[in-house]
PDB file of C-alpha atoms in Angstrom:
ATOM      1  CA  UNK B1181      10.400  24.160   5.903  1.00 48.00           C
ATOM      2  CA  UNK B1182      13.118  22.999   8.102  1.00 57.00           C
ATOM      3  CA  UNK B1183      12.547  19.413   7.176  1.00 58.00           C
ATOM      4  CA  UNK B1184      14.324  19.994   3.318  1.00 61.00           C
ATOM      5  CA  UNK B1185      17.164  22.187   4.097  1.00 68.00           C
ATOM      6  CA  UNK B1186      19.534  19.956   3.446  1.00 71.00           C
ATOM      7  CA  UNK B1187      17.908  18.434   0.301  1.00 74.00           C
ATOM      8  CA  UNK B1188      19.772  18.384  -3.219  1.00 79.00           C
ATOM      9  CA  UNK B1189      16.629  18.984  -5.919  1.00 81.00           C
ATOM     10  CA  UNK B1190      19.012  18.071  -8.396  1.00 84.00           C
ATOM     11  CA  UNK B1191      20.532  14.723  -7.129  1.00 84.00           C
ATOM     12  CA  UNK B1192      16.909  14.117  -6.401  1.00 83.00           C
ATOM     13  CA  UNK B1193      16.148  14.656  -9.758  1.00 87.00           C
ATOM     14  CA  UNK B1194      19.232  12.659 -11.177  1.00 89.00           C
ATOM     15  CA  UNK B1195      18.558   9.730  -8.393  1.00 85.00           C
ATOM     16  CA  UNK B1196      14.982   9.239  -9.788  1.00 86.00           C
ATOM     17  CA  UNK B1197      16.362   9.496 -13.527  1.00 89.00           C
ATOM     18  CA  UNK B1198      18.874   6.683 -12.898  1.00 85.00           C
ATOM     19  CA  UNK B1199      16.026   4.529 -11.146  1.00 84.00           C
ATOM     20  CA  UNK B1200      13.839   5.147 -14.354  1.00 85.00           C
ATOM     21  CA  UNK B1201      16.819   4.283 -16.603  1.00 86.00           C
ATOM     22  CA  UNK B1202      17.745   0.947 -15.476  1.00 83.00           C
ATOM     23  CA  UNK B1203      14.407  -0.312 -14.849  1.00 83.00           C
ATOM     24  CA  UNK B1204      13.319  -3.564 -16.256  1.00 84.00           C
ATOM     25  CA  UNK B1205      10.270  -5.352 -16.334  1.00 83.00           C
ATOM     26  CA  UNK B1206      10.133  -7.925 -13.944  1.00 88.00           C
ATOM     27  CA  UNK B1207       9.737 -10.577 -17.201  1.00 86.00           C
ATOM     28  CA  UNK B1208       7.951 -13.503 -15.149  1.00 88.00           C
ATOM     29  CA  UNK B1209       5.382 -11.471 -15.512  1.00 89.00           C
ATOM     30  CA  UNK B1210       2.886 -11.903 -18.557  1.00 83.00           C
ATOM     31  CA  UNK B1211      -0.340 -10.639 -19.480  1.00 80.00           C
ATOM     32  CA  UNK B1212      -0.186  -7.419 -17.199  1.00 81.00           C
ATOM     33  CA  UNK B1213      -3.577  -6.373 -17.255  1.00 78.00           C
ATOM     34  CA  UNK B1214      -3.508  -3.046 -15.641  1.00 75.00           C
ATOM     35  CA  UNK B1215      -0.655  -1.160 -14.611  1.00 66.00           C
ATOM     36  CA  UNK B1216      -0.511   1.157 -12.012  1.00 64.00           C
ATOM     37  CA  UNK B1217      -4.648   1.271 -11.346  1.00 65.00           C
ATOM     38  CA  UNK B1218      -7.003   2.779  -8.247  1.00 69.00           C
ATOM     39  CA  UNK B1219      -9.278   0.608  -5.925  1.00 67.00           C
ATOM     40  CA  UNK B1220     -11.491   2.492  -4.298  1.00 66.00           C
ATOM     41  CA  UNK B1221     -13.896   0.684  -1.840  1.00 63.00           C
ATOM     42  CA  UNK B1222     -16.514   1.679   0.850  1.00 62.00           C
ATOM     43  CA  UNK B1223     -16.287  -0.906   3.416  1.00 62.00           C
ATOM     44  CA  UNK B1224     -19.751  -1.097   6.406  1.00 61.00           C
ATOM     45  CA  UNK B1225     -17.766   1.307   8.163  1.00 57.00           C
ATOM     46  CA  UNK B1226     -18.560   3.970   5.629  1.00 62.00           C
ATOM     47  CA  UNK B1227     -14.691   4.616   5.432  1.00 63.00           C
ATOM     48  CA  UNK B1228     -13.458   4.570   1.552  1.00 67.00           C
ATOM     49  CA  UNK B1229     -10.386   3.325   0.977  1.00 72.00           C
ATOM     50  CA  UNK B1230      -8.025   4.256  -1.918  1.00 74.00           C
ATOM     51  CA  UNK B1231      -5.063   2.171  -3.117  1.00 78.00           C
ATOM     52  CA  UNK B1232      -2.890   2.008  -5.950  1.00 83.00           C
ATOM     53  CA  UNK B1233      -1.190  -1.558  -7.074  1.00 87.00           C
ATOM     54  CA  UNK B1234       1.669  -0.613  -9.091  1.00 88.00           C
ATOM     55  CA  UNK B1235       1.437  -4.068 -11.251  1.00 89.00           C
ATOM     56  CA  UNK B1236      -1.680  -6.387 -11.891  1.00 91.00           C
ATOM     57  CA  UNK B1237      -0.682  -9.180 -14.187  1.00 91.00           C
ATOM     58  CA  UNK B1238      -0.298 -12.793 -14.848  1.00 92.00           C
ATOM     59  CA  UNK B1239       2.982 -15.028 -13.114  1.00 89.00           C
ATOM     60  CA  UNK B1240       2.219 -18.854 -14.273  1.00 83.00           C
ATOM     61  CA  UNK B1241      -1.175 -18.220 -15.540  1.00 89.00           C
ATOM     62  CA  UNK B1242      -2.052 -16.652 -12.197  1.00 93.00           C
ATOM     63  CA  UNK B1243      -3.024 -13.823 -11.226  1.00 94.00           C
ATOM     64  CA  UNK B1244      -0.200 -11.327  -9.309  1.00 94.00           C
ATOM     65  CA  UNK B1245      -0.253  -7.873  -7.309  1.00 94.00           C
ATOM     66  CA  UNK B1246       3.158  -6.220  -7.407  1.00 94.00           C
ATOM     67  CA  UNK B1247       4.523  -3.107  -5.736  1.00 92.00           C
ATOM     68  CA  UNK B1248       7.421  -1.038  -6.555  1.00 91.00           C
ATOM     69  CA  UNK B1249      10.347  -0.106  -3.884  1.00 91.00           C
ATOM     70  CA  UNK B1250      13.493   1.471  -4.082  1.00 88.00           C
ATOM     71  CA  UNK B1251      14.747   0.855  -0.603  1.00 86.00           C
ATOM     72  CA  UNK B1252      18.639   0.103  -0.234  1.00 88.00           C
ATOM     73  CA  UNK B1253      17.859  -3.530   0.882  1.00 91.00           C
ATOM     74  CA  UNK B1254      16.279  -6.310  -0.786  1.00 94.00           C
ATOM     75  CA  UNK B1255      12.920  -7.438   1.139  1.00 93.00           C
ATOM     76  CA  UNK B1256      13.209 -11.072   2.293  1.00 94.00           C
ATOM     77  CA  UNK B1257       9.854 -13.403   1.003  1.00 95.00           C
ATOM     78  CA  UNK B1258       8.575 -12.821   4.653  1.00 94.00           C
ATOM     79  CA  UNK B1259       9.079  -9.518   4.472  1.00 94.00           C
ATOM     80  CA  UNK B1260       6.292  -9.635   0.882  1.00 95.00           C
ATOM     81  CA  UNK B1261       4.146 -12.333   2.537  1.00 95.00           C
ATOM     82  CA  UNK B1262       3.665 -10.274   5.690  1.00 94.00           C
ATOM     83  CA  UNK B1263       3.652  -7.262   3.319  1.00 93.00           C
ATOM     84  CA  UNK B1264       0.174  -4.809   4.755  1.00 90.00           C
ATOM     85  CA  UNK B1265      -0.126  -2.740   2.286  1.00 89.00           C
ATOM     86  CA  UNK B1266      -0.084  -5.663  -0.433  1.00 94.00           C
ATOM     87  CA  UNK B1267      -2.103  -7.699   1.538  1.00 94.00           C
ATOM     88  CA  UNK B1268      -5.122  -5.250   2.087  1.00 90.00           C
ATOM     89  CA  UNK B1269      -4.655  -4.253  -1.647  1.00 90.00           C
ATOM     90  CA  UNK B1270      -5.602  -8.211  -2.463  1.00 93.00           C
ATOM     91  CA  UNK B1271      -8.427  -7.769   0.038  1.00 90.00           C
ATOM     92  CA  UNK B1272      -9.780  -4.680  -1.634  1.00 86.00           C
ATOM     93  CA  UNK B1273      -9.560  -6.595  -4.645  1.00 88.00           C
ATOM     94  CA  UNK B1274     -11.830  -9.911  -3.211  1.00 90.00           C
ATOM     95  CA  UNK B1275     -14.212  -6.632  -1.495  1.00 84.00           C
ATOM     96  CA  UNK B1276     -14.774  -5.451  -5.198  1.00 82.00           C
ATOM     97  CA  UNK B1277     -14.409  -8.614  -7.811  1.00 86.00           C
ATOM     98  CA  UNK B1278     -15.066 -11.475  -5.821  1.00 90.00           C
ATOM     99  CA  UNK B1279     -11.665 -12.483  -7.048  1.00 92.00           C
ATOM    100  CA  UNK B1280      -8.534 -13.872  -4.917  1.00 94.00           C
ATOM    101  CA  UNK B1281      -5.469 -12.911  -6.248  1.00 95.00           C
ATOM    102  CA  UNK B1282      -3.168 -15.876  -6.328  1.00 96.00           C
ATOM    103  CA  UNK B1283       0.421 -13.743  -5.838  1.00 97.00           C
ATOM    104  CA  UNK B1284       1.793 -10.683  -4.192  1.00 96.00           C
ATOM    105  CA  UNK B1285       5.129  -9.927  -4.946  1.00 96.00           C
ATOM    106  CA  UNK B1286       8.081  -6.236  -4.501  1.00 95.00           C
ATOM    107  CA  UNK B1287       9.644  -5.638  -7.626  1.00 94.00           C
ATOM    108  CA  UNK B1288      12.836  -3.894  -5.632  1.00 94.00           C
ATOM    109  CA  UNK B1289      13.768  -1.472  -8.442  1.00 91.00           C
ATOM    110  CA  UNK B1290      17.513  -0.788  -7.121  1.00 90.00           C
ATOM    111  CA  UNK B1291      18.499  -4.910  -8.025  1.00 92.00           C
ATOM    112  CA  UNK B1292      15.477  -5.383 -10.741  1.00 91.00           C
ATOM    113  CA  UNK B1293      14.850  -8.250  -8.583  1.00 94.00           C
ATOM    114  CA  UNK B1294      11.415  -9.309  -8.122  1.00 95.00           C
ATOM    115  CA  UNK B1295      10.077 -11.166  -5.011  1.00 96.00           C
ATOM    116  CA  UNK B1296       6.722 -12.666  -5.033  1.00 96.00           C
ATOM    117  CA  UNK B1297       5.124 -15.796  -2.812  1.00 96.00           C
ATOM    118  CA  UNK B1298       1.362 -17.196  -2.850  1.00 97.00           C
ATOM    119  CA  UNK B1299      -0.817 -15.157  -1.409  1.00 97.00           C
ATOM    120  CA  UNK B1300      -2.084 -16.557   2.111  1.00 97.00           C
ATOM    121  CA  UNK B1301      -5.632 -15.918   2.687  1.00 96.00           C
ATOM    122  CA  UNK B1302      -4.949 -16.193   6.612  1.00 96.00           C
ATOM    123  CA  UNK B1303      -2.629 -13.117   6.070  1.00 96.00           C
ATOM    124  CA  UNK B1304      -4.195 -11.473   4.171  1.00 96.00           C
ATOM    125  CA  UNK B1305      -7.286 -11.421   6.204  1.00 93.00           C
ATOM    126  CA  UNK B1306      -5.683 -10.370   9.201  1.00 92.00           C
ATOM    127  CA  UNK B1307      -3.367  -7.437   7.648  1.00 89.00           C
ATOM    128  CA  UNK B1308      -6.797  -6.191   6.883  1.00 87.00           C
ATOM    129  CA  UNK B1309      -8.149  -6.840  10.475  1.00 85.00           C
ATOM    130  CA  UNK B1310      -5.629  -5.069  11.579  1.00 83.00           C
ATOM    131  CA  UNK B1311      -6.595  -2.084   9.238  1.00 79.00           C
ATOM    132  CA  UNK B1312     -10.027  -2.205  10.536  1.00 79.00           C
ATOM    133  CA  UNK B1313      -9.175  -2.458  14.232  1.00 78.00           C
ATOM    134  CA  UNK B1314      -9.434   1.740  14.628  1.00 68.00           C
ATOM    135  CA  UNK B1315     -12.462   1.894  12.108  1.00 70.00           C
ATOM    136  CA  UNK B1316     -14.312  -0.667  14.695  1.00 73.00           C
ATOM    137  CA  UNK B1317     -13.065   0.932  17.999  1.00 74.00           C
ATOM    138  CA  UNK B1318     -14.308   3.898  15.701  1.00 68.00           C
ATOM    139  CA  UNK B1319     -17.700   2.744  15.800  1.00 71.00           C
ATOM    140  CA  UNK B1320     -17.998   2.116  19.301  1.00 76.00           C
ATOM    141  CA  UNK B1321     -17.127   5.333  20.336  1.00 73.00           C
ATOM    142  CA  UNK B1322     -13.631   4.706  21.583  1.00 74.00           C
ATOM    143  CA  UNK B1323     -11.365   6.456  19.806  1.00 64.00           C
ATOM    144  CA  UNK B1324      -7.708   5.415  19.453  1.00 65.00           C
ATOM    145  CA  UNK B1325      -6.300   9.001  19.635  1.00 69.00           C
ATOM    146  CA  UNK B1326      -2.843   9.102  17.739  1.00 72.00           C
ATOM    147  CA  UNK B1327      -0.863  13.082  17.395  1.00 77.00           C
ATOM    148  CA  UNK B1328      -0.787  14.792  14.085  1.00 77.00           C
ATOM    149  CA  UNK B1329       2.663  15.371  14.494  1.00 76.00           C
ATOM    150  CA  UNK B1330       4.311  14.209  11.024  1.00 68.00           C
ATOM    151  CA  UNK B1331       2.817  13.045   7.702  1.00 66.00           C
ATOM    152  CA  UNK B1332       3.636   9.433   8.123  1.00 66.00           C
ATOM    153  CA  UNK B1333       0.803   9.798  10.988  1.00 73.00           C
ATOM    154  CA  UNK B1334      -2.168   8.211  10.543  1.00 75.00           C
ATOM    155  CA  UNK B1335      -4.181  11.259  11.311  1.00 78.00           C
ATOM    156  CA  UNK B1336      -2.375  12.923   8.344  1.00 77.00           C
ATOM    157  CA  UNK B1337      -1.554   9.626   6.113  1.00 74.00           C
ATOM    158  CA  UNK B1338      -4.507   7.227   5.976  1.00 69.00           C
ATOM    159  CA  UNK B1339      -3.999   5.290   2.869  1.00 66.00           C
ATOM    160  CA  UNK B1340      -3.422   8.859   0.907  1.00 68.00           C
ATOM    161  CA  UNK B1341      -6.036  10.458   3.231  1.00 76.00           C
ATOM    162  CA  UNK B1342      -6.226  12.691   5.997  1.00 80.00           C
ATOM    163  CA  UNK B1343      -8.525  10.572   8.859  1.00 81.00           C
ATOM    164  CA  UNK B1344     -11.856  11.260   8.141  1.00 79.00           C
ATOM    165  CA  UNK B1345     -11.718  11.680  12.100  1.00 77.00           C
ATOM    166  CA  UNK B1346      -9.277  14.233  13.186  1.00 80.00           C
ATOM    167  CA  UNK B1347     -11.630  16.663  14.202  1.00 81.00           C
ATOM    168  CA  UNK B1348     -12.974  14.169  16.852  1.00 79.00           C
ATOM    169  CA  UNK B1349      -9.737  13.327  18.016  1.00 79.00           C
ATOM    170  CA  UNK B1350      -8.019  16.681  17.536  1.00 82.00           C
ATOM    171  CA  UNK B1351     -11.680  19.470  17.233  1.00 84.00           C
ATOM    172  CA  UNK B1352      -8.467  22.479  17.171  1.00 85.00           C
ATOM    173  CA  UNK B1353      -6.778  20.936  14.438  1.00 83.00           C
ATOM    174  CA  UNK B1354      -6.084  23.555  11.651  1.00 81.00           C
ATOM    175  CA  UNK B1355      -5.322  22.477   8.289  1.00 73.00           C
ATOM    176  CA  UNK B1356      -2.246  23.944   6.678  1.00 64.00           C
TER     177      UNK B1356
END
């Protein structure tokens, strides 16, 4: 593969050692319930969706979602409150226990600096509109046609998934 000529296995390997090494627990948070766990939810349109929250614990007697990153840059609070991915994980949450989750928050690994902010409901609804928006055109027969042409594609990369549609979209698709 073209794609990883140029890629050093072993300052990979010492890169992700060194990120293991200096992490710390982000210690606002308490009572962490779960760490690292799976939703998995059908929604009406018969699509499941699979997610994994990194952290699930307490912050203030509240309940918090937290993801990992190890980007170069610190994210900015409107960066996490606009965050999708956190967002439709609190959604998937309220789809499954009824519950809201109070915060969402990016531990960014590189600074062991965590960010968190209240969740907004408003946000977090439409993050997950905005998920749904294919899944409904979907439905209706119109089909938002995207190219298979990398795996951060949505026909290849659909929350861990290849699109449960690809063969409508793409019927001489081959798998490799």
């Amino acid at each position: 593969n073209n794609s990883l000529k140029g890629l050093d296995l072993v300052q990979c390997f010492l890169n992700a050692y060194n990120l293991c090494d200096k992490y710390i627990h982000p210690t606002e948070i308490t009572d962490i319930e779960k760490v690292e766990f799976e939703l998995l939810a059908d929604t009406k349109f018969n699509v499941q969706f699979k997610a994994f929250v990194d952290i699930f614990g307490k912050i203030e007697d509240e309940t918090i979602f937290v993801d990992h990153k190890t980007s170069d840059s610190i994210p900015t609070i409107q960066q996490v409150l606009y965050n999708q991915q956190l967002n439709a994980y609190v959604y998937l949450y309220w789809l499954l226990t009824s519950n809201k989750i109070s915060y969402i928050g990016i531990n960014h690994i590189k600074s062991n600096q965590l960010i968190k902010i209240k969740t907004d409901w408003a946000i977090v609804e439409e993050a997950w509109e905005s998920i749904l928006i294919n899944h409904r055109s979907i439905e209706a027969d119109i089909f938002p046609k995207r190219m298979p042409d990398s795996e951060y594609s949505p026909c290849m990369n659909m929350f861990g998934n290849i699109c449960p549609f690809l063969k409508n979209c793409h019927p001489n698709y081959e798998l490799i």
